[in-house]
CSV table of C-alpha atoms and ligand atoms in Angstrom, one decimal:
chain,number,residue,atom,x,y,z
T,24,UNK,CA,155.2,129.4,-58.9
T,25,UNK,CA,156.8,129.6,-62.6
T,26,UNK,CA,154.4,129.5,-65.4
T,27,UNK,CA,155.4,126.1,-66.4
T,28,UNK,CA,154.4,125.0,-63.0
T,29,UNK,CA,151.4,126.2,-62.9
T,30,UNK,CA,150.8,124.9,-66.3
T,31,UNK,CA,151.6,121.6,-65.0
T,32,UNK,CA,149.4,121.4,-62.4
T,33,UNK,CA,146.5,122.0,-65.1
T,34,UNK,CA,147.6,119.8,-66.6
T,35,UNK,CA,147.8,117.1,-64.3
T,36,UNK,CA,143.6,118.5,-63.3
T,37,UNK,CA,143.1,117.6,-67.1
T,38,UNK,CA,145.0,114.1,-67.4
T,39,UNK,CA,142.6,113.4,-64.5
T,40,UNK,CA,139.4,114.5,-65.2
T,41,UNK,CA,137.0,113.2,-62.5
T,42,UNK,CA,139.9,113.3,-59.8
T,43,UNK,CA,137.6,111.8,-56.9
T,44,UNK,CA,134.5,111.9,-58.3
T,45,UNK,CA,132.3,109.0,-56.8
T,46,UNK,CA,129.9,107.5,-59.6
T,47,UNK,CA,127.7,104.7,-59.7
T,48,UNK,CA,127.7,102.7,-63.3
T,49,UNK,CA,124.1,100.6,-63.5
T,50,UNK,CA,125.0,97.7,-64.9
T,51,UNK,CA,128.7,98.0,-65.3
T,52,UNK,CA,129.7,94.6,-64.7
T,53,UNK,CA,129.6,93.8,-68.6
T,54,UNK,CA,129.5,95.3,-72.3
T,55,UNK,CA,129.5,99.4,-72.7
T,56,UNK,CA,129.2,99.7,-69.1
T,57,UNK,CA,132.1,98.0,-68.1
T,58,UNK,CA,134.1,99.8,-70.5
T,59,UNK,CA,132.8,103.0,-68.9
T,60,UNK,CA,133.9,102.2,-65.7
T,61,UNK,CA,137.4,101.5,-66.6
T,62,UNK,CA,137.3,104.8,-68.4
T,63,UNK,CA,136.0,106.7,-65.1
T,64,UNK,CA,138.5,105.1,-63.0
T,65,UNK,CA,141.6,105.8,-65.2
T,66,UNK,CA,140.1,109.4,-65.0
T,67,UNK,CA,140.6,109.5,-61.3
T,68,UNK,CA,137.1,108.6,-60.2
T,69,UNK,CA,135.8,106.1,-57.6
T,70,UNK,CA,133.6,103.5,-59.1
T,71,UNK,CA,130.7,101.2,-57.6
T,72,UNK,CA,129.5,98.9,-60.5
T,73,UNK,CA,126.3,97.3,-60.0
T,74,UNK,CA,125.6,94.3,-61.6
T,75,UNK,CA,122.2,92.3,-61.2
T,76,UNK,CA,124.2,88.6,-62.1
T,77,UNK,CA,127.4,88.7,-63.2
T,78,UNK,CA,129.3,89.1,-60.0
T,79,UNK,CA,132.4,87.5,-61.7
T,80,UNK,CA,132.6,89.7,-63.8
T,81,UNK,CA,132.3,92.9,-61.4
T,82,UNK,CA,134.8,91.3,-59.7
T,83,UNK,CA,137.5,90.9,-62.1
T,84,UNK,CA,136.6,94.2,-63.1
T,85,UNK,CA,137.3,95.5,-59.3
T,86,UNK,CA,140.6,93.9,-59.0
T,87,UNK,CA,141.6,95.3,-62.5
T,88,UNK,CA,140.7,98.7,-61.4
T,89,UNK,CA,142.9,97.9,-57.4
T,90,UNK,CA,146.0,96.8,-59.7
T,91,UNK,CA,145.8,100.1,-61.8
T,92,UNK,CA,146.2,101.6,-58.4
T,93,UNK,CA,142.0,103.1,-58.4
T,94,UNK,CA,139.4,102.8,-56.2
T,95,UNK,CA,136.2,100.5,-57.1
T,96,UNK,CA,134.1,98.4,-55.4
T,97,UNK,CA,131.0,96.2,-57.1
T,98,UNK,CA,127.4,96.4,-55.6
T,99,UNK,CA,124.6,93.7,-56.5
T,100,UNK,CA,121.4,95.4,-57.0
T,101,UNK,CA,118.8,94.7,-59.7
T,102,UNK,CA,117.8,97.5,-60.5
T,103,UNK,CA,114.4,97.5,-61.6
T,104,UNK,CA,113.6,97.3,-57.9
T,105,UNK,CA,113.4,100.1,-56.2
T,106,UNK,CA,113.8,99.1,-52.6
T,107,UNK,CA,117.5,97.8,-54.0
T,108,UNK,CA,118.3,100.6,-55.8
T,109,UNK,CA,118.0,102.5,-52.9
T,110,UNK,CA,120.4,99.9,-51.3
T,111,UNK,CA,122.9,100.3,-53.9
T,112,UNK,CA,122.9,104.3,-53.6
T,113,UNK,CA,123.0,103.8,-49.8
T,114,UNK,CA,125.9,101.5,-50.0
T,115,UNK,CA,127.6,103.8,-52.4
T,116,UNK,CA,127.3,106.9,-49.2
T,117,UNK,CA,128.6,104.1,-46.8
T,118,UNK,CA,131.6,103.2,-49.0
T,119,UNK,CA,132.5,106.8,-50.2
T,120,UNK,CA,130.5,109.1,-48.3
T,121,UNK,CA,129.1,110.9,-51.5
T,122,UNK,CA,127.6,110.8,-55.0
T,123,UNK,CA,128.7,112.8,-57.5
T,124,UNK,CA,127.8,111.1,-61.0
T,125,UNK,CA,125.6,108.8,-62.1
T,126,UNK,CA,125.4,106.6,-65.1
T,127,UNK,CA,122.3,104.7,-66.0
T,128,UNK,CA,123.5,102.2,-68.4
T,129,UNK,CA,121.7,99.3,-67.0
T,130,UNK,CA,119.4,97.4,-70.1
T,131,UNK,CA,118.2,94.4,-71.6
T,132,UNK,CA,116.3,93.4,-74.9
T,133,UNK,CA,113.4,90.8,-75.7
T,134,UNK,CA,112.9,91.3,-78.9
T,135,UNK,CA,109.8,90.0,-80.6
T,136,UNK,CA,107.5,91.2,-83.2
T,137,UNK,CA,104.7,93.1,-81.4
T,138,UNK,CA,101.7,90.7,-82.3
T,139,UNK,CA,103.7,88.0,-80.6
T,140,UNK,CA,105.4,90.0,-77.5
T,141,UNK,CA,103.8,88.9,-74.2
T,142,UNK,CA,102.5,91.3,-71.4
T,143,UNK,CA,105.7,89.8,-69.4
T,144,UNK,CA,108.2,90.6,-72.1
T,145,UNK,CA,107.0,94.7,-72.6
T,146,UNK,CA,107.2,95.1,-68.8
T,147,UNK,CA,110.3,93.1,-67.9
T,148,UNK,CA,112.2,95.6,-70.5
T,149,UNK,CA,110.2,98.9,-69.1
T,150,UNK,CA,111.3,97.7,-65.8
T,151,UNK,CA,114.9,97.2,-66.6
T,152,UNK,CA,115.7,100.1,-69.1
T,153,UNK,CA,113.2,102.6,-68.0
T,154,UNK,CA,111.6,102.0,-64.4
T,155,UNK,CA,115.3,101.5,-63.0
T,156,UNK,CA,116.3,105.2,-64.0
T,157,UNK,CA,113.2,106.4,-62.1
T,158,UNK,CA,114.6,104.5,-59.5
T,159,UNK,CA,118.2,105.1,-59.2
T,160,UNK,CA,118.0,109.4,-59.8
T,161,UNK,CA,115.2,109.5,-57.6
T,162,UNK,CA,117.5,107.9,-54.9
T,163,UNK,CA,120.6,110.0,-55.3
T,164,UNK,CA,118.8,113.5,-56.7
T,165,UNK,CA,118.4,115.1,-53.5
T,166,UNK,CA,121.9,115.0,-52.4
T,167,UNK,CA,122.9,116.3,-55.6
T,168,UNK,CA,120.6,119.2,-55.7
T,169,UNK,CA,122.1,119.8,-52.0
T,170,UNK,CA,125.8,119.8,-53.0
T,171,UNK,CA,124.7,121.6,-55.4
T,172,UNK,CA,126.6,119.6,-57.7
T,173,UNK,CA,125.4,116.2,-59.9
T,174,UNK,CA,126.2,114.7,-63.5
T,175,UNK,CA,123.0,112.2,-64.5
T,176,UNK,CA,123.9,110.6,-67.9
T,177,UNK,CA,121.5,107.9,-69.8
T,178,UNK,CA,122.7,105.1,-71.5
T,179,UNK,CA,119.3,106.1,-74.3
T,180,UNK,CA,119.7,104.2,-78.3
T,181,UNK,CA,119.7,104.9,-81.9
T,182,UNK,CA,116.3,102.5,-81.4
T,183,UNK,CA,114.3,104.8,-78.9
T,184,UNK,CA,114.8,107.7,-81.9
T,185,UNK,CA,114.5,105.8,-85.0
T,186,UNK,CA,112.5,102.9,-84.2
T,187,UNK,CA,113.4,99.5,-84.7
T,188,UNK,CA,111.9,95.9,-85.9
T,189,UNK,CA,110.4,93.8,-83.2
T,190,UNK,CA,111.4,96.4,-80.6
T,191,UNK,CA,108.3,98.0,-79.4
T,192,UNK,CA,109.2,97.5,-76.1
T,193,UNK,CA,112.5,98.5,-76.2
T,194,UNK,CA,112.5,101.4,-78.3
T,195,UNK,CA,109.5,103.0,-75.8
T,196,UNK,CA,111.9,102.3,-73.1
T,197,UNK,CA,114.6,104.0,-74.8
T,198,UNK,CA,112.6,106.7,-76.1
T,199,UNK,CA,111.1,107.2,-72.6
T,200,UNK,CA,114.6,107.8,-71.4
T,201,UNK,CA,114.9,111.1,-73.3
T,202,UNK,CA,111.8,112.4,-72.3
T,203,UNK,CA,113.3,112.0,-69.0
T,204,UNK,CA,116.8,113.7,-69.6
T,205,UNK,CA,114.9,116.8,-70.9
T,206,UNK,CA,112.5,117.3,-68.3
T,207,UNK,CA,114.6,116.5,-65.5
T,208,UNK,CA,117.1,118.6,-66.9
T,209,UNK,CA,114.5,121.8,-67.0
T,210,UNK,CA,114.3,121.2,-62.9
T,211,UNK,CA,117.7,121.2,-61.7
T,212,UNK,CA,119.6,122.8,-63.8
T,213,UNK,CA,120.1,125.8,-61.8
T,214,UNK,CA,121.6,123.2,-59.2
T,215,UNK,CA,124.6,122.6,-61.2
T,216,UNK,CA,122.7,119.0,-61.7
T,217,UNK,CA,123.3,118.0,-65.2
T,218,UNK,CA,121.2,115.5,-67.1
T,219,UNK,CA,122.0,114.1,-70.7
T,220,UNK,CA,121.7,110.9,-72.4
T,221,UNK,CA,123.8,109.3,-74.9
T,222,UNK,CA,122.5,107.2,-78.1
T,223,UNK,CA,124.6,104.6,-79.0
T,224,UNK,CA,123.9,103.3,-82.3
T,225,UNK,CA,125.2,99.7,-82.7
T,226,UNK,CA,127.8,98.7,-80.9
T,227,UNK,CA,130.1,95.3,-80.5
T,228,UNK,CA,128.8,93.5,-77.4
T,229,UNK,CA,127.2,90.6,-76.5
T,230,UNK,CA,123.4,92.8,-76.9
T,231,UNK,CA,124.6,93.3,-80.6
T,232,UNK,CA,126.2,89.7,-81.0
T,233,UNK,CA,122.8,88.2,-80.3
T,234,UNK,CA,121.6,89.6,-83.7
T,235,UNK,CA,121.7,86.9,-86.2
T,236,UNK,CA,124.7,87.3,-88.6
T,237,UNK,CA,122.6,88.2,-91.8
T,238,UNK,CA,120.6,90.9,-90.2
T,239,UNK,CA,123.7,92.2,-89.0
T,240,UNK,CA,125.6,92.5,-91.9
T,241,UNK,CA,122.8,94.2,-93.2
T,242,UNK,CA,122.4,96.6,-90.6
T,243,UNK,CA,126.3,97.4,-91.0
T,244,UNK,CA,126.0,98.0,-94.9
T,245,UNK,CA,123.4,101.2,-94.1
T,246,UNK,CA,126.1,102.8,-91.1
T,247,UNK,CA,127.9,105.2,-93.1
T,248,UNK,CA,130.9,104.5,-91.2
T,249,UNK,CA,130.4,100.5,-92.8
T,250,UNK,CA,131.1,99.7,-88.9
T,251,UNK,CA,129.8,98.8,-85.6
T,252,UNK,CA,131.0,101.2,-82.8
T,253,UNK,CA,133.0,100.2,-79.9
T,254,UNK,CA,132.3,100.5,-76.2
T,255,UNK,CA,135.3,102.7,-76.1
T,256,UNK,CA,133.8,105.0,-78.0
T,257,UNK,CA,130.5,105.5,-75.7
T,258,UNK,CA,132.9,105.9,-72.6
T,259,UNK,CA,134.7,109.1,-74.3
T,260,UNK,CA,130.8,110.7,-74.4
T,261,UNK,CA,130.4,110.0,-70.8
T,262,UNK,CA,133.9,111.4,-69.3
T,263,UNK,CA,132.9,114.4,-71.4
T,264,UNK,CA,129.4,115.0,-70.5
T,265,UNK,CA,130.7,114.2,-67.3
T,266,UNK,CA,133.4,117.1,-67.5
T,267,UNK,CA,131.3,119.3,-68.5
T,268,UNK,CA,129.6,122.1,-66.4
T,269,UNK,CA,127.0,123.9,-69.4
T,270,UNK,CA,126.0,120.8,-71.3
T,271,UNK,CA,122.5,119.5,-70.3
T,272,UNK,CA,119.0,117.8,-71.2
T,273,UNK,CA,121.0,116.7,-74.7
T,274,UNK,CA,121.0,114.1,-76.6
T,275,UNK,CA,124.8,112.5,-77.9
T,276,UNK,CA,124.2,110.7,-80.6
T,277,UNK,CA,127.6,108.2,-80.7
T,278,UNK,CA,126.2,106.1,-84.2
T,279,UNK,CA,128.4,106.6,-87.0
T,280,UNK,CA,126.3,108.5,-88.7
T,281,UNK,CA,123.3,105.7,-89.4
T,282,UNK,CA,121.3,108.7,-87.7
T,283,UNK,CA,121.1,112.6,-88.1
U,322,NDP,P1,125.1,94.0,-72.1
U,322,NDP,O1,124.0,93.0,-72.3
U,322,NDP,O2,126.5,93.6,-72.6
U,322,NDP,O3,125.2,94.4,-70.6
U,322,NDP,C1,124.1,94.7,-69.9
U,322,NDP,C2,124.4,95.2,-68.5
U,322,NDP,O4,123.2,95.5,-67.8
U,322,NDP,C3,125.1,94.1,-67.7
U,322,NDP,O5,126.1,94.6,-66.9
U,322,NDP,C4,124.0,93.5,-66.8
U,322,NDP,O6,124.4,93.0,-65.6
U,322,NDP,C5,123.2,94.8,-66.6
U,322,NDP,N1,121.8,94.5,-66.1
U,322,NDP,C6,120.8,93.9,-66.8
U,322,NDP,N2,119.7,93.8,-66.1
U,322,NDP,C7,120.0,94.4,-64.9
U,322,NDP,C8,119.3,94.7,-63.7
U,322,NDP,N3,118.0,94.3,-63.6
U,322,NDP,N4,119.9,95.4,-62.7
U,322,NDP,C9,121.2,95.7,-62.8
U,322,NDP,N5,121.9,95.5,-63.9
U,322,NDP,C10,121.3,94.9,-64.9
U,322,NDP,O7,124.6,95.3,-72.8
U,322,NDP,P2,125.4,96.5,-73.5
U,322,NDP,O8,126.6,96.8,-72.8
U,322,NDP,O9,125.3,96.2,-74.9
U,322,NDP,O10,124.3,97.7,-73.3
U,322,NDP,C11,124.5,98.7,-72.2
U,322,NDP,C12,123.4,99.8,-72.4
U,322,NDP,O11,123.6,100.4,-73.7
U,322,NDP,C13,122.0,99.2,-72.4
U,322,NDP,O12,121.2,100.1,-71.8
U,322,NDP,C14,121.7,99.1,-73.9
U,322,NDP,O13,120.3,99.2,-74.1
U,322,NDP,C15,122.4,100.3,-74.4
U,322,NDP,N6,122.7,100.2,-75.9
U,322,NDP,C16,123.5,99.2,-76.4
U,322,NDP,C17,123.7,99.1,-77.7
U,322,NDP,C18,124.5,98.0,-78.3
U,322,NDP,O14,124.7,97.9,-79.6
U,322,NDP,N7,125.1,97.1,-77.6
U,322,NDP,C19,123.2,100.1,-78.6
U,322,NDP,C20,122.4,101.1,-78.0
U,322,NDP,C21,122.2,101.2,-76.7
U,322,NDP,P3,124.3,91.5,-65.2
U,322,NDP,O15,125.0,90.7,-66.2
U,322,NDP,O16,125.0,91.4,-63.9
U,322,NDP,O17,122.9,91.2,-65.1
C-alpha cells in the first residue's frame, strides 16, 4: 500500500468519525438534540432518537437521515420513567444489536420564582432532567462496562453552575447532572466508559425563545460573544467528546464566554 493510500484510508476513519457507532439521543426529536443527531449520523453513526411527544418531528428527522443515505430510527419513550427507558435501550439492542454512546439531552424548564414554584413543578423538572439520566445509564452501563467500551455525555447548563432567576428547580437538576458525570466517571473509567457533560450557555431554540424578549436582550448584552449560541455548535462538543478515548468526568463549557 503507497503512503498516500494509506493516508487515505485515515482519512476517510476521520471524515467519519463514529463510523457505526450506535447511540441513543434522549430527547432528540427537537432543539440541540435534533441537531446532534444529524451531526452523529453524518459522522457515520446509527441513531435512535427518542422523543416523549413530538413523533412528527422524529420522523421527519428519520427520513432526513434515510435520504442522506444513514441509518436512524425514532423510539417513543418518556424518559423520566424508568420502566420505558429500559424499553427504549432494549429496543435500541433489538434494532442494532449494541450500544455504544449515549447522549442525555432530554430536559424541560418551569420556571417560577421559588416562593411561588409548586411541589409538582420542582419534581416534574427533577424527573425530566435529572431522574431520566439515572434511568437511561443505569440501563445501558452494564453492556458498556462489558465491551469494554461506552461514551456517556450530559446535556448539563450554564444555569446548574451559575445559578439562574426563578430556576431552582432547574438549576439543581442541572447541577445534579455534574455531580453525576464526575462520580460515575471515577467508576468506570478503567472500562474505557467515558462520562462528561456539556454546559451550553444560551442557545437559539424554542427553550430559549420562550424567554420574554426584554430579558433576553438583556441576557445577550452580558455574553461576551453579544450572541446566543447555536445548536450546531453543542453538536461539535459531542462528536468530540464522543471521539475521544482520555477525556472524562469534564465539564465543556460551550457559552460564549458568559462563564469562566
Ligand atoms: P427543546 O425544548 O427544544 O427540546 C427538548 C427535547 O427534550 C425535545 O426533543 C423533547 O421531546 C425532549 N423531552 C422533553 N421531555 C421528555 C421526556 N420526558 N422524555 C423524552 N424526551 C423528552 O430543548 P433544547 O433543545 O433547548 O434543550 C436540550 C437540552 O439542552 C436540555 O436538557 C436543556 O436543558 C439543555 N440546555 C438548553 C439550553 C438552551 O438555551 N436551549 C441551554 C442550556 C442547556 P418531545 O418534544 O418529544 O417531548
Amino acid at each position: 500500500m503507497t503512503i498516500l493510500e494509506k493516508e487515505m484510508i485515515q482519512q476517510n476513519e476521520e471524515t467519519f468519525k463514529l463510523q457505526d457507532k450506535v447511540v441513543i439521543v434522549t430527547g432528540g426529536s427537537r432543539g440541540i438534540g435534533a441537531t446532534i443527531v444529524k451531526e452523529l449520523a453524518k459522522q457515520g453513526a446509527n441513531v435512535v432518537i427518542n422523543y416523549n411527544s413530538s413523533a412528527e418531528h422524529a420522523e421527519a428527522l428519520v427520513e432526513d437521515i434515510d435520504r442522506l443515505g444513514g441509518k436512524a430510527i425514532a423510539c417513543k419513550a418518556d424518559v423520566s420513567n424508568l420502566e420505558e427507558a429500559k424499553q427504549l435501550v432494549e429496543t435500541t439492542k433489538n434494532q442494532f444489536g449494541r450500544v455504544d454512546i449515549l447522549i442525555n439531552n432530554a430536559g424541560i424548564t418551569r420556571d417560577r420564582t421559588f416562593r411561588k414554584l409548586s411541589e409538582e413543578e420542582w419534581h416534574e423538572v427533577l424527573n425530566v432532567n435529572l431522574n431520566s439520566v439515572y434511568h437511561t445509564t443505569s440501563a445501558v452501563i452494564n453492556t458498556m462496562l462489558e465491551q469494554k467500551y461506552g461514551r456517556i455525555i450530559n446535556i448539563s447548563s450554564i444555569i446548574g453552575q451559575a445559578g439562574g432567576f426563578g430556576q431552582t428547580n432547574y438549576s439543581t437538576s442541572k447541577a445534579g447532572m455534574i455531580g453525576f458525570t464526575k462520580s460515575l466517571a471515577l467508576e468506570t473509567a478503567k472500562n474505557g466508559v467515558t462520562v462528561n457533560a456539556i454546559c451550553p450557555g444560551y442557545i437559539e431554540t424554542e427553550m430559549s425563545a420562550a424567554i420574554p424578549e426584554n430579558i433576553l436582550e438583556q441576557i445577550v448584552s452580558k455574553i461576551p460573544m453579544k450572541r446566543l449560541g447555536k445548536t450546531s455548535e453543542i453538536a461539535e462538543a459531542v462528536i468530540f467528546l464522543a471521539s475521544s478515548d482520555y477525556i472524562t468526568g469534564q465539564c465543556i463549557n460551550v457559552n460564549g464566554g458568559a462563564y469562566m
